[in-house]
Coordinates of C-alpha atoms and ligand atoms in Angstrom, one line a residue:
M3 CA -35.0 18.4 4.3
P4 CA -33.0 15.0 3.1
P5 CA -30.9 16.7 0.3
T6 CA -32.7 14.5 -2.5
A7 CA -30.2 12.1 -4.8
D8 CA -28.8 13.8 -8.2
R9 CA -26.7 10.4 -9.5
E10 CA -28.6 7.0 -10.0
P11 CA -28.4 5.0 -6.2
V12 CA -26.5 2.2 -5.5
D13 CA -26.7 -0.5 -2.7
V14 CA -23.3 0.3 -1.5
V15 CA -21.8 3.7 -0.4
I16 CA -18.1 3.7 1.7
V17 CA -16.5 6.4 3.4
G18 CA -12.6 5.7 1.8
A19 CA -10.2 3.9 -0.5
G20 CA -7.5 3.0 2.6
L21 CA -6.9 -0.3 4.0
A22 CA -10.3 -0.1 5.5
G23 CA -12.2 0.6 2.1
L24 CA -10.2 -1.2 -0.9
Y25 CA -10.4 -4.6 0.9
M26 CA -13.9 -3.5 1.6
L27 CA -14.5 -2.2 -2.0
H28 CA -13.6 -5.3 -3.2
R29 CA -15.6 -7.4 -0.7
V30 CA -18.5 -5.8 -2.0
R31 CA -18.1 -6.2 -5.8
G32 CA -17.4 -10.0 -4.9
L33 CA -21.2 -10.1 -3.8
G34 CA -22.5 -8.6 -7.0
L35 CA -23.9 -5.3 -5.4
T36 CA -23.0 -1.4 -7.0
V37 CA -21.2 0.8 -4.9
R38 CA -20.1 3.5 -5.0
V39 CA -16.5 5.1 -2.7
F40 CA -15.6 8.5 -1.8
E41 CA -11.9 9.9 -0.4
A42 CA -10.8 12.9 0.4
G43 CA -7.6 12.0 -0.6
D44 CA -6.5 12.5 -4.0
D45 CA -5.2 8.3 -4.5
V46 CA -5.6 5.5 -2.3
G47 CA -3.4 4.5 1.1
G48 CA -5.2 6.5 4.1
T49 CA -3.5 7.9 6.6
W50 CA -0.7 6.4 4.2
Y51 CA -1.4 8.8 1.9
W52 CA -1.4 11.4 4.3
N53 CA 1.4 10.7 6.5
R54 CA 4.6 11.4 4.6
Y55 CA 7.0 12.7 7.1
P56 CA 9.8 11.5 6.7
G57 CA 10.9 8.8 9.5
A58 CA 7.3 7.2 9.6
R59 CA 6.9 3.5 8.9
C60 CA 4.5 1.1 9.8
D61 CA 5.8 -1.0 13.6
V62 CA 4.5 -3.8 12.9
P63 CA 6.6 -6.1 11.1
S64 CA 5.4 -5.3 7.4
L65 CA 5.2 -9.4 6.5
E66 CA 2.1 -9.3 10.0
Y67 CA 1.2 -5.9 8.3
S68 CA -0.4 -6.7 5.3
Y69 CA -3.6 -8.7 3.6
S70 CA -4.3 -11.9 4.7
F71 CA -7.4 -12.8 1.8
D72 CA -5.4 -13.7 -1.4
P73 CA -2.4 -15.4 -1.4
E74 CA -1.2 -14.7 -4.5
L75 CA -1.3 -11.4 -3.4
E76 CA 0.8 -12.0 -0.3
Q77 CA 2.9 -14.5 -2.5
E78 CA 3.8 -11.8 -5.1
W79 CA 4.7 -8.5 -2.4
E80 CA 7.7 -8.4 -1.8
W81 CA 8.9 -6.8 1.5
S82 CA 12.0 -5.3 2.0
E83 CA 13.0 -3.6 5.5
R84 CA 11.4 -5.1 9.1
Y85 CA 9.2 -2.2 9.6
A86 CA 8.4 -1.1 6.3
T87 CA 8.5 2.4 5.0
Q88 CA 5.4 5.2 4.3
P89 CA 6.5 4.7 0.1
E90 CA 6.5 1.2 0.4
I91 CA 3.4 0.6 2.4
L92 CA 1.6 2.8 0.1
R93 CA 3.5 1.2 -3.3
Y94 CA 1.7 -1.2 -2.1
I95 CA -1.7 -0.4 -1.6
E96 CA -1.6 1.5 -4.9
H97 CA -0.4 -2.6 -6.4
V98 CA -3.7 -3.6 -4.5
A99 CA -5.7 -1.3 -6.6
D100 CA -4.8 -1.6 -9.8
R101 CA -4.1 -6.2 -8.7
Y102 CA -8.4 -5.5 -8.7
D103 CA -8.9 -2.7 -10.9
L104 CA -10.7 -0.6 -7.8
R105 CA -9.7 3.0 -8.7
R106 CA -12.6 3.0 -10.8
D107 CA -15.9 2.4 -8.4
I108 CA -13.8 5.0 -6.4
T109 CA -14.0 8.9 -6.3
F110 CA -11.2 10.7 -5.1
G111 CA -10.2 14.7 -3.8
T112 CA -13.9 14.2 -2.5
R113 CA -15.2 14.4 1.2
V114 CA -17.8 13.4 2.4
V115 CA -20.0 16.2 4.1
S116 CA -23.2 15.0 4.9
A117 CA -25.0 11.1 5.7
V118 CA -29.1 10.8 6.2
R119 CA -31.1 8.5 7.1
D120 CA -33.3 8.7 4.9
D121 CA -36.3 5.7 6.9
E122 CA -39.0 6.2 3.8
A123 CA -37.5 5.3 1.5
N124 CA -34.3 3.2 3.3
S125 CA -31.6 5.1 1.6
W126 CA -29.0 7.1 3.1
R127 CA -28.6 10.0 1.3
I128 CA -24.9 11.3 1.1
A129 CA -24.1 14.6 -0.4
T130 CA -20.3 15.7 -1.1
D131 CA -17.9 18.8 -0.4
T132 CA -18.2 18.7 -4.8
G133 CA -21.8 19.1 -4.3
E134 CA -22.3 15.7 -5.5
Q135 CA -25.4 13.6 -4.2
V136 CA -25.9 9.7 -4.1
A137 CA -28.8 7.3 -2.7
C138 CA -27.9 4.4 -1.0
T139 CA -29.0 1.4 1.0
W140 CA -25.7 0.6 3.3
L141 CA -23.0 3.1 4.0
V142 CA -20.3 1.6 5.5
T143 CA -17.1 4.0 7.7
A144 CA -13.9 3.1 6.6
A145 CA -12.5 6.0 7.4
G146 CA -10.0 5.3 9.6
C147 CA -9.7 6.2 14.0
L148 CA -6.5 7.9 13.2
S149 CA -7.4 10.8 10.6
A150 CA -8.3 13.8 11.2
P151 CA -5.5 15.6 12.6
K152 CA -6.6 17.7 15.7
P153 CA -5.1 21.4 15.5
P154 CA -1.8 22.9 17.4
E155 CA -4.8 24.9 19.8
I156 CA -1.8 27.2 20.1
P157 CA -2.8 30.8 20.1
G158 CA -0.9 32.9 16.4
V159 CA -0.3 29.8 14.8
E160 CA -1.7 32.1 11.7
T161 CA 1.2 34.9 12.6
F162 CA 4.4 32.5 11.6
A163 CA 6.1 34.4 8.7
G164 CA 7.9 30.9 7.4
P165 CA 5.9 27.4 7.1
I166 CA 4.3 25.3 9.0
W167 CA 4.2 21.7 8.1
S168 CA 2.4 19.1 9.9
T169 CA 3.2 15.4 9.7
S170 CA 0.0 14.5 8.9
N171 CA -0.8 16.4 6.4
W172 CA 3.2 16.3 5.0
P173 CA 3.5 17.7 1.1
A174 CA 3.6 14.6 -1.6
D175 CA 6.8 16.2 -2.9
G176 CA 9.0 16.4 0.6
V177 CA 10.3 18.7 1.9
D178 CA 14.0 20.1 1.7
L179 CA 15.0 21.0 5.5
T180 CA 18.6 21.8 4.9
G181 CA 19.9 24.0 6.4
L182 CA 16.5 25.4 8.6
R183 CA 16.3 26.0 11.8
V184 CA 13.2 23.7 13.0
G185 CA 10.7 23.3 15.5
V186 CA 9.3 20.8 16.4
V187 CA 6.2 20.3 18.9
G188 CA 4.9 16.6 19.6
T189 CA 6.7 13.6 20.4
G190 CA 3.6 10.9 20.1
S191 CA 4.7 8.6 17.4
S192 CA 4.7 10.4 14.6
G193 CA 7.2 13.2 16.5
I194 CA 9.6 10.4 17.7
Q195 CA 9.5 8.8 13.9
S196 CA 10.1 11.6 12.4
I197 CA 12.4 13.7 15.3
P198 CA 15.4 11.2 14.7
V199 CA 15.4 12.0 10.9
I200 CA 14.5 15.4 10.2
A201 CA 17.6 16.3 12.6
E202 CA 19.2 14.7 10.2
Q203 CA 18.3 17.6 7.8
A204 CA 18.2 20.4 9.3
A205 CA 21.3 23.0 10.8
S206 CA 19.2 22.6 14.2
L207 CA 16.4 21.4 15.6
T208 CA 14.4 22.3 19.4
V209 CA 12.3 19.8 20.1
F210 CA 8.6 21.2 22.4
Q211 CA 8.2 18.1 23.9
R212 CA 4.0 18.3 26.5
T213 CA 4.0 14.2 27.9
P214 CA 7.9 12.2 28.2
N215 CA 6.0 9.2 25.8
Y216 CA 7.7 5.5 26.7
S217 CA 10.0 4.9 23.1
L218 CA 11.4 1.5 22.1
P219 CA 14.1 0.9 19.8
A220 CA 12.6 -0.8 16.5
R221 CA 15.7 -2.4 15.9
N222 CA 14.2 -2.4 11.6
A223 CA 16.7 -3.7 8.9
P224 CA 16.4 -5.1 5.3
L225 CA 14.5 -8.7 4.7
D226 CA 16.7 -11.1 4.5
P227 CA 14.9 -12.9 1.4
E228 CA 15.8 -16.2 2.4
Y229 CA 13.5 -15.5 5.4
Q230 CA 10.9 -13.8 3.7
R231 CA 11.1 -17.0 1.8
E232 CA 11.2 -19.4 4.1
W233 CA 7.8 -16.6 6.4
K234 CA 6.1 -17.1 2.9
A235 CA 6.9 -21.1 2.7
R236 CA 4.5 -20.8 5.7
Y237 CA 2.2 -17.8 5.4
R238 CA -1.0 -19.4 6.3
E239 CA 0.5 -21.0 9.8
H240 CA 1.6 -17.4 10.7
R241 CA -1.3 -16.1 9.9
A242 CA -4.0 -18.5 11.4
A243 CA -1.1 -17.6 14.5
V244 CA -1.7 -14.1 14.2
L245 CA -5.3 -14.9 15.4
Q246 CA -4.6 -16.1 18.5
M247 CA -2.9 -13.1 19.5
R248 CA -4.5 -10.4 21.8
T249 CA -3.2 -7.5 19.5
G250 CA -2.9 -9.5 16.3
I251 CA 0.4 -9.8 16.4
L252 CA 3.6 -12.4 16.6
I253 CA 4.5 -12.3 20.7
E254 CA 5.2 -14.5 23.0
R255 CA 3.2 -14.3 25.7
G256 CA 4.6 -14.5 29.8
T257 CA 2.6 -16.2 32.2
Q258 CA 4.1 -15.8 35.1
S259 CA 3.7 -12.2 37.7
A260 CA 6.0 -9.9 37.5
L261 CA 6.9 -9.7 40.4
A262 CA 6.6 -13.1 41.1
V263 CA 10.2 -13.9 39.3
D264 CA 12.8 -12.9 40.5
P265 CA 14.5 -9.0 39.2
D266 CA 17.5 -10.5 37.2
E267 CA 15.2 -13.0 36.1
R268 CA 12.5 -10.1 35.0
T269 CA 15.5 -7.8 33.5
R270 CA 17.0 -10.4 31.6
R271 CA 13.5 -11.0 29.8
F272 CA 13.3 -6.7 29.7
E273 CA 17.0 -6.8 27.6
H274 CA 15.4 -9.4 24.8
C275 CA 12.9 -8.0 24.5
W276 CA 14.3 -4.1 24.6
D277 CA 16.4 -6.2 21.5
T278 CA 14.0 -7.0 19.8
G279 CA 12.0 -4.7 18.7
L280 CA 8.7 -4.9 19.2
F281 CA 5.9 -2.4 20.7
A282 CA 4.7 -5.3 21.9
C283 CA 7.1 -7.7 24.1
I284 CA 7.6 -6.0 27.6
P285 CA 3.3 -5.3 27.7
A286 CA 3.3 -9.6 27.0
S287 CA 6.1 -10.7 28.8
Y288 CA 4.0 -10.9 32.2
P289 CA 0.3 -10.7 32.5
D290 CA -0.2 -7.8 35.0
I291 CA 2.2 -5.1 33.6
T292 CA -1.8 -4.1 31.7
T293 CA -3.4 -4.3 35.4
D294 CA -0.9 -4.2 37.9
L295 CA 0.2 -0.9 39.4
A296 CA 3.4 -2.2 40.5
A297 CA 4.5 -4.4 38.4
N298 CA 4.2 -1.6 36.0
E299 CA 6.3 0.0 37.7
T300 CA 8.7 -2.8 36.8
A301 CA 8.7 -2.3 33.5
A302 CA 8.4 1.5 33.3
E303 CA 11.7 1.5 35.7
F304 CA 13.3 -0.2 33.1
V305 CA 12.8 1.9 30.3
R306 CA 13.9 5.1 32.5
A307 CA 17.0 3.5 33.3
K308 CA 17.4 2.5 29.4
I309 CA 16.8 6.4 28.7
R310 CA 19.0 7.5 31.6
A311 CA 22.0 5.2 30.0
T312 CA 21.4 6.4 26.1
V313 CA 21.2 10.1 26.0
R314 CA 24.0 11.6 27.6
D315 CA 23.1 15.3 30.0
P316 CA 21.2 14.8 32.9
E317 CA 19.0 16.9 32.9
V318 CA 18.6 16.8 29.9
A319 CA 17.4 12.1 30.4
E320 CA 15.2 13.5 33.2
A321 CA 12.8 15.6 31.2
L322 CA 12.7 12.4 28.0
T323 CA 11.6 10.4 30.9
P324 CA 8.2 9.4 31.0
R325 CA 6.8 9.0 34.5
G326 CA 2.8 9.9 36.0
Y327 CA 1.3 7.1 34.4
P328 CA 1.5 3.5 33.6
F329 CA 4.0 2.6 30.7
G330 CA 1.9 1.7 27.6
T331 CA -0.9 3.3 28.7
K332 CA -0.4 5.8 26.3
R333 CA 0.2 4.2 22.2
I334 CA 4.0 3.1 23.5
C335 CA 6.5 3.8 19.7
L336 CA 9.3 2.2 17.9
D337 CA 12.3 4.8 17.1
S338 CA 15.0 4.6 15.4
G339 CA 17.8 6.4 17.4
Y340 CA 15.1 8.9 18.7
Y341 CA 17.1 9.4 22.4
E342 CA 20.1 9.2 21.3
T343 CA 18.9 12.4 19.3
F344 CA 19.9 14.5 21.8
N345 CA 22.5 13.8 22.1
R346 CA 23.9 16.0 19.1
D347 CA 24.6 19.3 19.5
T348 CA 22.3 20.8 16.7
V349 CA 19.1 19.5 19.4
S350 CA 17.4 20.8 22.1
L351 CA 14.6 20.1 23.7
V352 CA 12.2 22.6 25.4
D353 CA 10.2 20.8 28.4
L354 CA 6.5 22.1 28.4
R355 CA 5.4 21.7 31.8
R356 CA 8.7 23.6 32.6
T357 CA 7.9 25.8 30.4
P358 CA 4.7 25.9 28.5
I359 CA 3.7 27.5 25.7
V360 CA 2.5 30.9 24.8
E361 CA 1.7 31.6 21.7
V362 CA 3.5 31.6 17.7
T363 CA 5.2 33.9 16.3
P364 CA 6.0 36.0 12.9
R365 CA 9.8 34.7 14.0
G366 CA 9.4 31.3 15.8
I367 CA 7.1 29.8 19.5
R368 CA 7.7 31.9 22.4
T369 CA 7.2 30.0 25.7
T370 CA 6.4 31.6 29.4
E371 CA 10.6 31.5 29.3
A372 CA 11.9 32.7 26.6
E373 CA 11.6 33.4 21.9
H374 CA 12.7 30.3 20.0
E375 CA 12.7 31.2 16.4
F376 CA 12.8 29.0 13.6
D377 CA 12.6 28.9 9.6
A378 CA 10.3 26.6 9.8
L379 CA 8.0 24.6 12.5
V380 CA 6.4 20.9 12.7
F381 CA 3.3 20.2 13.7
A382 CA 3.4 16.0 15.1
T383 CA 0.0 17.2 17.6
G384 CA -2.3 14.4 16.5
F385 CA -6.0 13.6 16.1
D386 CA -8.8 13.6 16.7
A387 CA -9.0 9.5 17.2
V388 CA -11.9 7.1 16.6
T389 CA -14.8 9.6 16.9
G390 CA -13.5 11.9 15.3
P391 CA -13.5 11.0 12.0
L392 CA -16.7 10.0 12.2
L393 CA -18.8 13.0 13.7
R394 CA -16.4 15.6 11.3
M395 CA -18.6 13.3 8.4
G396 CA -22.5 14.6 9.4
I397 CA -24.5 11.8 9.5
R398 CA -27.6 11.9 11.4
G399 CA -29.7 9.0 11.5
R400 CA -33.3 8.1 12.1
D401 CA -35.0 11.2 12.8
G402 CA -32.7 13.8 12.1
V403 CA -29.9 12.2 15.6
D404 CA -27.3 13.8 15.0
L405 CA -24.4 11.3 15.9
R406 CA -22.7 13.6 17.6
E407 CA -26.4 13.9 20.1
R408 CA -25.7 10.1 20.4
W409 CA -21.7 9.9 21.1
A410 CA -22.2 13.3 23.3
D411 CA -21.3 11.1 26.1
G412 CA -19.2 9.0 24.1
P413 CA -19.4 6.0 21.6
R414 CA -22.0 3.4 22.0
S415 CA -22.4 0.5 19.4
Y416 CA -22.9 -2.9 18.7
L417 CA -19.1 -4.5 18.5
G418 CA -17.9 -2.0 17.2
L419 CA -20.2 -2.4 14.2
Q420 CA -23.3 -0.9 14.2
V421 CA -24.9 2.2 16.4
A422 CA -28.9 1.6 17.1
G423 CA -30.9 4.1 16.0
F424 CA -28.4 4.0 12.4
P425 CA -30.3 1.5 11.0
N426 CA -27.9 -0.2 8.1
L427 CA -25.0 1.9 7.8
F428 CA -21.0 0.0 9.3
T429 CA -18.2 1.6 10.9
I430 CA -15.1 -0.7 9.9
T431 CA -12.8 -0.5 12.8
G432 CA -15.6 1.7 15.5
P433 CA -15.1 2.4 18.4
G434 CA -15.5 -0.7 21.0
S435 CA -14.1 -2.5 18.2
P436 CA -10.0 -4.3 18.7
S437 CA -9.0 -1.2 16.1
V438 CA -6.1 0.6 17.8
V439 CA -4.8 -2.0 20.3
S440 CA -4.3 -4.2 17.7
N441 CA -2.6 -4.9 15.2
V442 CA -5.7 -2.3 12.5
I443 CA -4.9 -4.2 9.1
V444 CA -5.7 -8.1 11.3
S445 CA -9.3 -5.8 12.1
I446 CA -9.7 -5.0 9.2
E447 CA -10.6 -7.7 7.4
Q448 CA -12.4 -8.8 10.3
H449 CA -14.6 -6.2 10.2
V450 CA -15.3 -6.0 6.7
D451 CA -15.3 -10.5 6.3
W452 CA -18.0 -9.9 8.8
I453 CA -20.0 -7.1 6.8
A454 CA -19.8 -8.6 3.9
E455 CA -20.8 -11.7 5.6
C456 CA -24.1 -10.1 6.6
L457 CA -24.4 -8.1 3.1
R458 CA -24.7 -11.9 1.7
Y459 CA -27.4 -13.0 4.4
L460 CA -29.7 -9.5 4.1
R461 CA -30.0 -10.8 1.0
E462 CA -30.6 -13.8 0.6
H463 CA -32.7 -13.7 3.3
D464 CA -34.5 -10.5 2.1
I465 CA -33.6 -8.2 5.5
A466 CA -34.3 -4.0 4.8
T467 CA -32.5 -3.0 7.9
I468 CA -30.7 -4.0 9.9
E469 CA -29.5 -2.2 13.3
P470 CA -28.2 -2.9 17.1
D471 CA -32.1 -4.0 19.9
L472 CA -31.0 -0.6 21.9
D473 CA -30.3 -3.4 25.6
A474 CA -27.7 -5.3 22.6
E475 CA -25.7 -1.3 22.4
D476 CA -26.2 -0.3 26.5
A477 CA -24.8 -4.3 26.7
W478 CA -22.1 -4.6 24.9
V479 CA -20.7 -0.6 26.1
Q480 CA -20.7 -1.5 29.6
H481 CA -18.0 -5.1 28.6
V482 CA -16.1 -2.3 27.3
H483 CA -16.1 -0.9 30.2
D484 CA -16.0 -2.9 32.6
V485 CA -12.9 -4.9 30.0
A486 CA -11.1 -1.7 29.8
A487 CA -11.0 -1.3 33.8
L488 CA -9.5 -4.2 34.8
T489 CA -6.1 -2.3 33.1
L490 CA -4.8 0.1 33.8
Y491 CA -4.6 2.4 30.7
P492 CA -7.6 4.5 32.0
Q493 CA -5.7 6.4 33.5
A494 CA -3.5 7.2 31.4
P495 CA -4.7 11.0 30.1
S496 CA -4.8 9.2 25.7
W497 CA -5.7 9.8 22.9
F498 CA -7.9 6.4 24.0
V499 CA -10.1 8.1 26.1
G500 CA -10.1 10.9 24.3
A501 CA -8.1 13.2 26.6
N502 CA -5.9 14.7 24.1
V503 CA -8.7 16.1 22.7
P504 CA -10.3 20.0 24.3
G505 CA -13.9 18.2 25.7
K506 CA -14.3 15.5 24.6
P507 CA -15.7 12.9 26.6
R508 CA -13.8 11.0 28.8
V509 CA -14.0 7.1 27.8
F510 CA -11.6 4.1 26.9
M511 CA -12.8 3.9 23.2
P512 CA -11.2 0.6 21.7
Y513 CA -12.0 -2.7 23.6
L514 CA -9.6 -4.4 25.2
G515 CA -10.5 -7.9 25.6
G516 CA -8.2 -9.4 22.8
V517 CA -8.3 -10.0 18.9
P518 CA -9.3 -14.6 19.8
A519 CA -12.2 -13.6 21.8
Y520 CA -13.0 -10.9 19.6
R521 CA -13.6 -12.1 16.5
Q522 CA -15.8 -15.3 18.6
R523 CA -17.8 -13.1 20.3
C524 CA -18.8 -11.0 16.3
A525 CA -18.4 -15.3 14.6
E526 CA -21.0 -16.4 17.8
V527 CA -23.4 -13.1 16.6
A528 CA -23.1 -13.6 13.2
A529 CA -23.8 -17.2 13.8
A530 CA -26.9 -17.1 15.7
G531 CA -29.0 -14.7 13.7
Y532 CA -27.8 -11.7 14.2
N533 CA -28.5 -12.5 17.9
G534 CA -29.0 -8.2 19.6
F535 CA -29.4 -7.2 16.1
R536 CA -33.0 -6.4 15.0
L537 CA -33.5 -7.2 11.6
D538 CA -36.2 -5.7 9.5
R539 CA -38.2 -7.3 5.8
R540 CA -39.7 -3.8 5.5
T541 CA -39.3 -2.8 2.8
V542 CA -42.4 0.2 2.8
P543 CA -44.1 2.2 5.7
A544 CA -46.4 0.0 8.0
Ligands
NAP628 P1 -0.3 11.7 19.5 O1 0.4 10.2 20.3 O2 -1.3 12.5 20.2 O3 0.9 12.2 19.8 C1 0.8 14.1 19.8 C2 2.3 15.1 20.3 O4 1.5 16.4 20.6 C3 1.8 14.0 21.8 O5 2.9 14.8 22.4 C4 1.5 15.8 22.6 O6 1.5 15.6 24.0 C5 1.3 17.1 21.7 N1 0.6 18.1 21.2 C6 -0.7 17.9 21.5 N2 -1.0 19.1 20.8 C7 0.0 20.1 21.9 C8 0.4 21.7 22.4 N3 -1.0 22.2 21.6 N4 1.0 22.1 22.9 C9 1.9 21.0 22.7 N5 2.5 19.9 22.6 C10 1.1 19.1 22.3 O7 -0.4 11.6 17.4 P2 0.4 10.8 17.2 O8 2.3 11.1 17.4 O9 0.5 11.4 15.3 O10 0.2 9.3 17.2 C11 -0.9 9.1 17.1 C12 -0.5 7.7 16.6 O11 -0.6 7.2 15.4 C13 -0.6 7.0 17.4 O12 -0.4 6.1 19.1 C14 0.4 5.6 16.4 O13 -0.8 4.9 16.6 C15 -0.3 6.1 15.5 N6 0.5 6.2 14.5 C16 1.6 5.3 14.9 C17 2.9 5.0 13.8 C18 2.7 4.1 13.1 O14 2.7 2.5 14.0 N7 4.1 4.0 13.1 C19 3.2 6.7 13.1 C20 2.6 7.7 13.4 C21 1.6 7.2 14.3 P3 0.9 15.3 24.9 O15 0.8 13.9 25.0 O16 1.1 15.7 26.3 O17 -0.6 15.7 24.3

């Protein structure tokens, strides 16, 4: 039996108060619907609330990683750096919450633990970890793609005598690492951003690396006020241009094969990218970098040479050099002095491919070769990405079907927006949408606008339920797969394919067809009266 609701039912429940949930709330209010938002954190911010580790910053330029829905908002907010730090982005999100008076509909410190479809009542019954229950007609998940931290999966973690911090749940008051011997496990974006900053503070730092990543210099700098003024004067033009970009980030795209150009010219182009500090620049230089192994290798070798030129100890340089998977098929990292950090006397690298971790001990970390002693440990071990945040929410659709069962062989959705058998459930940046392979705020705004317009349509046409046709869903899942298969992406054991979580089905989860094509498809579906969706007027069972 689904739990009964003990609060007034509402039209819409939104799960999450990060960038997606806040804008969804704003739009839902604009439709005159009643709404509740549940947020696990004690305040707004989502990713930017939890990931407060030293060095955390965005890797999309601030002027593009911001809401576009209100020209006044974009004019009044001043970014101080090219790539904003976590505290600055959090201040921005708090400003948005204040500006639109959003907090009054948000229940903080509350996690949704079950969401059960009640077809007879045409509602979702939501239960939280604080014991609250509420029914809603429409359920919108805005839980993010990288919000379910993955356990480190190392035996003995609980025996460590000192503090353990996780980059994905960093103490809000910060941590004083001065004078400490610190061990960091993990060299994805979070590790790569935090390692140079931790190295500056700690007495010594040992980095435990399993897979080397490709990282490019961010070239972060204060934003020139004049540049910002000019940008803002042409903001509408820039926003429109962003929507023409495959990744939703302004970038120059080449049209030639990387193999068709003179090697010197190609190197000049890569050098230009290296200097621009835009992570999408090299992959965009030549279209076949993402589709052809030989073309990709030219970019991979360029970055490898940069690592060799930066890291003084050739053995350390070699250990840091990514091999065995194509460049860009794991999320490219942007760093500020990452490789240079390994030239410090106080920093050492443990190559876990050579000597794997056996266990965490009370004193530190024991590998097959040695026990390394630490005062503190930092885990930057990543997330159960894209599906993790949805699957831990206890979602059960029609006939009690658990979303976990439905997705046992990998996520299935129509347009990344809805799942067959789960009527009136919308998933912002869900699997099968550009989400994490795009500038996510661009994708968030598009999903929120699409869902808001859909809700308006449903109300105007007196429609009680919307859900995808199974055929439309199957075709979309196949399309997402086919597009990914045209690229090199599925060749890497990345979190994009769930390879970082033991037992997770290996399916490429985001949609690689690009932001413009995806937007067009979603718009066409809506314009055709929600083609591929089943709209049902019934409000009581037949
Ligand atoms: P991640 O990319 O999944 O990296 C996790 C790291 O931990 C990997 O190096 C992984 O090694 C290692 N690891 C995991 N379990 C381990 C174990 N048991 N023993 C040893 N090593 C282990 O996670 P992330 O760095 O948090 O980044 C996730 C995503 O969040 C990024 O790709 C990016 O999209 C986003 N992000 C963005 C920013 C930004 O915009 N600035 C910053 C941070 C994160 P393997 O590779 O061998 O599994």
